[in-house]
């Protein structure tokens, strides 16, 4: 980053990231997980991923029938909490409904990036 912006070595990296409109690595990972779960929710991902995401409305529970969120199955181990499906489902549930309800992939990506940059 310092090379791209011709900055001295002691310039704070957060300031340079904002100038370049780059996100920290952890937020980029969250963004790509959310993009992939969005594809799964809209049947645009490969079949093996789409089939592994169970929606609450398809399970028939009374409290979750109206909800279209991915279902969170109970996980006992740390390994299970690190799985793609678990993490992406938790992150998906934390998104505001106006972003979750966007169907178009390009609109979802831009709204998601704006949300994560703030």
CSV table of N, CA and C in Angstrom, one decimal:
chain,number,residue,atom,x,y,z
A,1,UNK,N,0.8,-1.2,0.0
A,1,UNK,CA,0.0,0.0,0.0
A,1,UNK,C,0.9,1.3,0.0
A,2,UNK,N,1.9,1.2,0.8
A,2,UNK,CA,2.8,2.4,0.9
A,2,UNK,C,3.4,2.7,-0.5
A,3,UNK,N,3.8,1.6,-1.2
A,3,UNK,CA,4.4,1.8,-2.5
A,3,UNK,C,3.4,2.4,-3.5
A,4,UNK,N,2.1,1.9,-3.5
A,4,UNK,CA,1.1,2.4,-4.4
A,4,UNK,C,0.8,3.9,-4.2
A,5,UNK,N,0.8,4.3,-2.9
A,5,UNK,CA,0.4,5.7,-2.5
A,5,UNK,C,1.6,6.6,-2.3
A,6,UNK,N,2.9,6.0,-2.5
A,6,UNK,CA,4.1,6.8,-2.3
A,6,UNK,C,4.1,7.4,-0.9
A,7,UNK,N,3.9,6.6,0.1
A,7,UNK,CA,3.8,7.1,1.5
A,7,UNK,C,5.1,6.7,2.3
A,8,UNK,N,5.4,7.4,3.3
A,8,UNK,CA,6.6,7.0,4.1
A,8,UNK,C,6.2,5.8,4.9
A,9,UNK,N,7.3,5.1,5.4
A,9,UNK,CA,7.1,3.8,6.1
A,9,UNK,C,6.2,3.9,7.3
A,10,UNK,N,6.1,5.0,8.0
A,10,UNK,CA,5.4,5.0,9.3
A,10,UNK,C,3.9,5.5,9.1
A,11,UNK,N,3.4,5.6,7.9
A,11,UNK,CA,2.0,6.0,7.6
A,11,UNK,C,1.1,4.9,8.1
A,12,UNK,N,0.0,5.2,8.9
A,12,UNK,CA,-0.9,4.2,9.4
A,12,UNK,C,-1.6,3.5,8.2
A,13,UNK,N,-1.7,2.2,8.3
A,13,UNK,CA,-2.3,1.4,7.3
A,13,UNK,C,-3.8,1.6,7.1
A,14,UNK,N,-4.5,1.9,8.2
A,14,UNK,CA,-5.9,2.1,8.2
A,14,UNK,C,-6.3,3.3,7.3
A,15,UNK,N,-5.5,4.3,7.4
A,15,UNK,CA,-5.7,5.5,6.6
A,15,UNK,C,-5.5,5.2,5.1
A,16,UNK,N,-4.5,4.5,4.8
A,16,UNK,CA,-4.2,4.1,3.4
A,16,UNK,C,-5.3,3.2,2.8
A,17,UNK,N,-5.8,2.3,3.7
A,17,UNK,CA,-6.9,1.4,3.2
A,17,UNK,C,-8.1,2.2,2.8
A,18,UNK,N,-8.4,3.2,3.7
A,18,UNK,CA,-9.6,4.0,3.4
A,18,UNK,C,-9.4,4.8,2.1
A,19,UNK,N,-8.2,5.3,1.9
A,19,UNK,CA,-7.9,6.0,0.6
A,19,UNK,C,-8.1,5.1,-0.6
A,20,UNK,N,-7.6,3.9,-0.5
A,20,UNK,CA,-7.7,3.0,-1.6
A,20,UNK,C,-9.1,2.2,-1.7
A,21,UNK,N,-9.9,2.4,-0.7
A,21,UNK,CA,-11.2,1.7,-0.6
A,21,UNK,C,-11.0,0.2,-0.5
A,22,UNK,N,-10.0,-0.2,0.3
A,22,UNK,CA,-9.7,-1.6,0.6
A,22,UNK,C,-10.3,-1.9,2.0
A,23,UNK,N,-10.7,-3.2,2.1
A,23,UNK,CA,-11.2,-3.6,3.5
A,23,UNK,C,-10.1,-4.5,4.1
A,24,UNK,N,-10.1,-4.6,5.4
A,24,UNK,CA,-9.1,-5.5,6.1
A,24,UNK,C,-9.5,-6.9,5.7
A,25,UNK,N,-8.5,-7.8,5.8
A,25,UNK,CA,-8.7,-9.2,5.3
A,25,UNK,C,-9.9,-9.9,6.0
A,26,UNK,N,-10.1,-9.7,7.3
A,26,UNK,CA,-11.2,-10.4,7.9
A,26,UNK,C,-12.5,-10.0,7.3
A,27,UNK,N,-12.7,-8.7,7.1
A,27,UNK,CA,-13.9,-8.2,6.4
A,27,UNK,C,-14.1,-8.7,5.0
A,28,UNK,N,-13.0,-8.8,4.3
A,28,UNK,CA,-13.0,-9.4,2.9
A,28,UNK,C,-13.5,-10.9,3.0
A,29,UNK,N,-13.0,-11.6,4.0
A,29,UNK,CA,-13.4,-13.0,4.1
A,29,UNK,C,-14.9,-13.1,4.4
A,30,UNK,N,-15.4,-12.2,5.3
A,30,UNK,CA,-16.8,-12.1,5.6
A,30,UNK,C,-17.6,-11.8,4.3
A,31,UNK,N,-17.1,-10.8,3.6
A,31,UNK,CA,-17.8,-10.4,2.3
A,31,UNK,C,-18.0,-11.6,1.4
A,32,UNK,N,-16.9,-12.4,1.2
A,32,UNK,CA,-16.9,-13.5,0.2
A,32,UNK,C,-17.8,-14.6,0.7
A,33,UNK,N,-17.8,-14.8,2.1
A,33,UNK,CA,-18.7,-15.8,2.6
A,33,UNK,C,-20.2,-15.4,2.4
A,34,UNK,N,-20.5,-14.1,2.6
A,34,UNK,CA,-21.8,-13.7,2.4
A,34,UNK,C,-22.3,-13.7,0.9
A,35,UNK,N,-21.3,-13.4,0.0
A,35,UNK,CA,-21.7,-13.5,-1.4
A,35,UNK,C,-22.0,-14.9,-1.8
A,36,UNK,N,-21.2,-15.8,-1.2
A,36,UNK,CA,-21.5,-17.2,-1.5
A,36,UNK,C,-22.8,-17.7,-0.9
A,37,UNK,N,-23.1,-17.3,0.3
A,37,UNK,CA,-24.4,-17.8,0.9
A,37,UNK,C,-25.6,-17.1,0.2
A,38,UNK,N,-25.3,-15.9,-0.4
A,38,UNK,CA,-26.4,-15.2,-1.2
A,38,UNK,C,-26.6,-16.0,-2.4
A,39,UNK,N,-25.6,-16.5,-3.0
A,39,UNK,CA,-25.7,-17.4,-4.2
A,39,UNK,C,-26.5,-18.6,-3.9
A,40,UNK,N,-26.2,-19.2,-2.7
A,40,UNK,CA,-26.9,-20.4,-2.3
A,40,UNK,C,-28.3,-20.2,-2.0
A,41,UNK,N,-28.7,-19.0,-1.4
A,41,UNK,CA,-30.1,-18.7,-1.1
A,41,UNK,C,-30.9,-18.5,-2.4
A,42,UNK,N,-30.2,-18.0,-3.5
A,42,UNK,CA,-30.9,-17.7,-4.7
A,42,UNK,C,-30.6,-18.8,-5.8
A,43,UNK,N,-30.2,-20.0,-5.4
A,43,UNK,CA,-29.9,-21.1,-6.3
A,43,UNK,C,-29.0,-20.8,-7.4
A,44,UNK,N,-27.9,-20.0,-7.1
A,44,UNK,CA,-27.0,-19.7,-8.2
A,44,UNK,C,-25.6,-20.3,-7.9
A,45,UNK,N,-25.5,-21.0,-6.8
A,45,UNK,CA,-24.2,-21.7,-6.4
A,45,UNK,C,-24.2,-23.1,-6.9
A,46,UNK,N,-23.1,-23.8,-6.8
A,46,UNK,CA,-23.1,-25.2,-7.2
A,46,UNK,C,-24.0,-26.0,-6.3
A,47,UNK,N,-24.5,-27.1,-6.9
A,47,UNK,CA,-25.6,-27.9,-6.2
A,47,UNK,C,-25.1,-28.4,-4.8
A,48,UNK,N,-23.9,-28.8,-4.7
A,48,UNK,CA,-23.4,-29.4,-3.4
A,48,UNK,C,-23.5,-28.3,-2.3
A,49,UNK,N,-23.3,-27.0,-2.6
A,49,UNK,CA,-23.4,-26.0,-1.6
A,49,UNK,C,-24.8,-25.6,-1.4
A,50,UNK,N,-25.6,-25.5,-2.4
A,50,UNK,CA,-27.0,-25.1,-2.3
A,50,UNK,C,-27.8,-26.1,-1.5
A,51,UNK,N,-27.5,-27.4,-1.6
A,51,UNK,CA,-28.1,-28.4,-0.9
A,51,UNK,C,-27.7,-28.5,0.6
A,52,UNK,N,-26.6,-27.9,0.9
A,52,UNK,CA,-26.1,-28.0,2.3
A,52,UNK,C,-26.7,-26.8,3.1
A,53,UNK,N,-27.3,-25.8,2.4
A,53,UNK,CA,-28.0,-24.7,3.2
A,53,UNK,C,-29.4,-25.0,3.3
A,54,UNK,N,-29.9,-25.2,4.5
A,54,UNK,CA,-31.3,-25.5,4.8
A,54,UNK,C,-32.0,-24.2,5.3
A,55,UNK,N,-33.0,-23.8,4.6
A,55,UNK,CA,-33.7,-22.6,5.0
A,55,UNK,C,-34.7,-22.9,6.1
A,56,UNK,N,-34.9,-22.0,7.0
A,56,UNK,CA,-35.9,-22.1,8.1
A,56,UNK,C,-37.3,-22.4,7.5
A,57,UNK,N,-37.7,-21.7,6.5
A,57,UNK,CA,-39.1,-21.8,6.0
A,57,UNK,C,-39.3,-23.2,5.4
A,58,UNK,N,-38.3,-24.0,5.0
A,58,UNK,CA,-38.4,-25.3,4.4
A,58,UNK,C,-38.5,-26.4,5.5
A,59,UNK,N,-38.1,-26.0,6.7
A,59,UNK,CA,-38.1,-27.0,7.8
A,59,UNK,C,-39.5,-27.2,8.5
A,60,UNK,N,-40.4,-26.2,8.4
A,60,UNK,CA,-41.7,-26.2,8.9
A,60,UNK,C,-41.9,-25.9,10.3
A,61,UNK,N,-40.9,-25.3,11.0
A,61,UNK,CA,-41.1,-25.0,12.4
A,61,UNK,C,-42.0,-23.8,12.5
A,62,UNK,N,-42.9,-23.7,13.5
A,62,UNK,CA,-43.9,-22.7,13.6
A,62,UNK,C,-43.3,-21.3,13.7
A,63,UNK,N,-42.3,-21.1,14.5
A,63,UNK,CA,-41.7,-19.8,14.7
A,63,UNK,C,-40.8,-19.3,13.5
A,64,UNK,N,-40.4,-20.2,12.7
A,64,UNK,CA,-39.5,-19.8,11.6
A,64,UNK,C,-40.1,-19.9,10.2
A,65,UNK,N,-41.4,-20.2,10.1
A,65,UNK,CA,-42.0,-20.4,8.8
A,65,UNK,C,-41.8,-19.1,7.9
A,66,UNK,N,-42.0,-17.9,8.4
A,66,UNK,CA,-41.9,-16.7,7.6
A,66,UNK,C,-40.5,-16.3,7.3
A,67,UNK,N,-39.6,-16.9,8.0
A,67,UNK,CA,-38.2,-16.5,7.9
A,67,UNK,C,-37.5,-17.3,6.8
A,68,UNK,N,-36.8,-16.6,6.0
A,68,UNK,CA,-36.1,-17.2,4.9
A,68,UNK,C,-34.6,-17.3,5.2
A,69,UNK,N,-34.2,-17.2,6.4
A,69,UNK,CA,-32.8,-17.3,6.8
A,69,UNK,C,-32.3,-18.8,6.8
A,70,UNK,N,-31.0,-19.0,6.6
A,70,UNK,CA,-30.5,-20.4,6.7
A,70,UNK,C,-30.7,-20.9,8.2
A,71,UNK,N,-31.0,-22.2,8.3
A,71,UNK,CA,-31.2,-22.7,9.6
A,71,UNK,C,-29.8,-23.0,10.3
A,72,UNK,N,-29.7,-22.7,11.6
A,72,UNK,CA,-28.5,-23.0,12.3
A,72,UNK,C,-28.7,-24.3,13.1
A,73,UNK,N,-28.1,-25.3,12.7
A,73,UNK,CA,-28.2,-26.6,13.5
A,73,UNK,C,-27.3,-26.5,14.7
A,74,UNK,N,-27.6,-27.1,15.8
A,74,UNK,CA,-26.7,-27.1,16.9
A,74,UNK,C,-25.3,-27.6,16.7
A,75,UNK,N,-24.3,-26.9,17.1
A,75,UNK,CA,-22.9,-27.3,16.9
A,75,UNK,C,-22.3,-27.4,18.2
A,76,UNK,N,-21.6,-28.5,18.5
A,76,UNK,CA,-20.9,-28.7,19.8
A,76,UNK,C,-19.5,-28.4,19.8
A,77,UNK,N,-18.8,-28.5,18.6
A,77,UNK,CA,-17.4,-28.4,18.6
A,77,UNK,C,-16.9,-27.1,18.0
A,78,UNK,N,-15.7,-26.7,18.3
A,78,UNK,CA,-15.1,-25.5,17.7
A,78,UNK,C,-14.9,-25.7,16.2
A,79,UNK,N,-14.6,-27.0,15.8
A,79,UNK,CA,-14.5,-27.3,14.4
A,79,UNK,C,-15.8,-27.0,13.6
A,80,UNK,N,-16.9,-27.4,14.2
A,80,UNK,CA,-18.2,-27.1,13.6
A,80,UNK,C,-18.5,-25.6,13.5
A,81,UNK,N,-18.1,-24.8,14.5
A,81,UNK,CA,-18.3,-23.4,14.5
A,81,UNK,C,-17.5,-22.7,13.5
A,82,UNK,N,-16.4,-23.3,13.0
A,82,UNK,CA,-15.6,-22.8,12.0
A,82,UNK,C,-16.0,-23.2,10.6
A,83,UNK,N,-17.0,-24.0,10.5
A,83,UNK,CA,-17.4,-24.5,9.1
A,83,UNK,C,-18.1,-23.3,8.4
A,84,UNK,N,-18.0,-23.5,7.1
A,84,UNK,CA,-18.6,-22.4,6.2
A,84,UNK,C,-20.0,-22.2,6.5
A,85,UNK,N,-20.8,-23.2,6.5
A,85,UNK,CA,-22.3,-23.1,6.7
A,85,UNK,C,-22.6,-22.4,8.0
A,86,UNK,N,-22.0,-22.8,9.0
A,86,UNK,CA,-22.3,-22.2,10.3
A,86,UNK,C,-21.9,-20.7,10.3
A,87,UNK,N,-20.7,-20.4,10.0
A,87,UNK,CA,-20.2,-19.0,10.0
A,87,UNK,C,-21.1,-18.1,9.0
A,88,UNK,N,-21.3,-18.6,7.8
A,88,UNK,CA,-22.0,-17.8,6.8
A,88,UNK,C,-23.5,-17.6,7.3
A,89,UNK,N,-24.1,-18.6,7.9
A,89,UNK,CA,-25.4,-18.5,8.4
A,89,UNK,C,-25.5,-17.4,9.5
A,90,UNK,N,-24.6,-17.4,10.4
A,90,UNK,CA,-24.6,-16.4,11.5
A,90,UNK,C,-24.4,-15.0,10.9
A,91,UNK,N,-23.4,-14.9,10.0
A,91,UNK,CA,-23.2,-13.6,9.4
A,91,UNK,C,-24.4,-13.1,8.6
A,92,UNK,N,-25.0,-14.1,7.9
A,92,UNK,CA,-26.2,-13.7,7.1
A,92,UNK,C,-27.3,-13.2,8.0
A,93,UNK,N,-27.5,-13.8,9.1
A,93,UNK,CA,-28.6,-13.4,10.0
A,93,UNK,C,-28.3,-12.1,10.6
A,94,UNK,N,-27.0,-11.7,10.7
A,94,UNK,CA,-26.7,-10.4,11.3
A,94,UNK,C,-26.8,-9.2,10.3
A,95,UNK,N,-27.0,-9.5,9.0
A,95,UNK,CA,-27.2,-8.5,8.0
A,95,UNK,C,-28.6,-7.8,8.1
A,96,UNK,N,-28.7,-6.5,7.8
A,96,UNK,CA,-30.0,-5.9,7.8
A,96,UNK,C,-30.9,-6.5,6.8
A,97,UNK,N,-32.2,-6.6,7.0
A,97,UNK,CA,-33.1,-7.2,6.1
A,97,UNK,C,-33.1,-6.5,4.7
A,98,UNK,N,-32.9,-5.2,4.6
A,98,UNK,CA,-32.9,-4.6,3.3
A,98,UNK,C,-31.7,-5.1,2.4
A,99,UNK,N,-30.7,-5.5,3.0
A,99,UNK,CA,-29.6,-6.1,2.2
A,99,UNK,C,-29.9,-7.6,1.9
A,100,UNK,N,-30.4,-8.3,2.9
A,100,UNK,CA,-30.7,-9.7,2.7
A,100,UNK,C,-31.7,-10.0,1.6
A,101,UNK,N,-32.6,-9.0,1.4
A,101,UNK,CA,-33.7,-9.2,0.5
A,101,UNK,C,-33.4,-8.8,-0.9
A,102,UNK,N,-32.2,-8.4,-1.2
A,102,UNK,CA,-31.8,-8.0,-2.6
A,102,UNK,C,-31.5,-9.3,-3.3
A,103,UNK,N,-32.1,-9.4,-4.5
A,103,UNK,CA,-32.0,-10.6,-5.3
A,103,UNK,C,-30.9,-10.5,-6.3
A,104,UNK,N,-30.7,-9.4,-7.0
A,104,UNK,CA,-29.7,-9.2,-8.0
A,104,UNK,C,-28.3,-9.3,-7.4
A,105,UNK,N,-27.4,-10.1,-8.0
A,105,UNK,CA,-26.1,-10.3,-7.4
A,105,UNK,C,-25.2,-9.0,-7.4
A,106,UNK,N,-25.3,-8.2,-8.4
A,106,UNK,CA,-24.4,-7.0,-8.5
A,106,UNK,C,-24.9,-6.0,-7.5
A,107,UNK,N,-26.2,-5.8,-7.3
A,107,UNK,CA,-26.8,-4.9,-6.3
A,107,UNK,C,-26.4,-5.4,-4.9
A,108,UNK,N,-26.5,-6.7,-4.7
A,108,UNK,CA,-26.2,-7.2,-3.4
A,108,UNK,C,-24.7,-7.0,-3.0
A,109,UNK,N,-23.8,-7.2,-4.0
A,109,UNK,CA,-22.4,-7.0,-3.8
A,109,UNK,C,-22.1,-5.5,-3.4
A,110,UNK,N,-22.7,-4.6,-4.1
A,110,UNK,CA,-22.4,-3.2,-3.9
A,110,UNK,C,-23.0,-2.7,-2.5
A,111,UNK,N,-24.2,-3.2,-2.2
A,111,UNK,CA,-24.8,-2.9,-0.9
A,111,UNK,C,-24.0,-3.5,0.2
A,112,UNK,N,-23.6,-4.7,0.0
A,112,UNK,CA,-22.8,-5.4,1.1
A,112,UNK,C,-21.4,-4.7,1.3
A,113,UNK,N,-20.8,-4.3,0.2
A,113,UNK,CA,-19.5,-3.7,0.4
A,113,UNK,C,-19.7,-2.3,1.1
A,114,UNK,N,-20.7,-1.6,0.7
A,114,UNK,CA,-21.0,-0.3,1.4
A,114,UNK,C,-21.2,-0.5,2.9
A,115,UNK,N,-22.0,-1.6,3.2
A,115,UNK,CA,-22.3,-1.9,4.6
A,115,UNK,C,-21.1,-2.3,5.4
A,116,UNK,N,-20.2,-3.1,4.8
A,116,UNK,CA,-19.0,-3.6,5.5
A,116,UNK,C,-17.9,-2.5,5.6
A,117,UNK,N,-17.9,-1.5,4.7
A,117,UNK,CA,-16.9,-0.5,4.7
A,117,UNK,C,-17.2,0.5,5.9
A,118,UNK,N,-18.5,0.6,6.3
A,118,UNK,CA,-18.8,1.6,7.4
A,118,UNK,C,-18.6,1.0,8.7
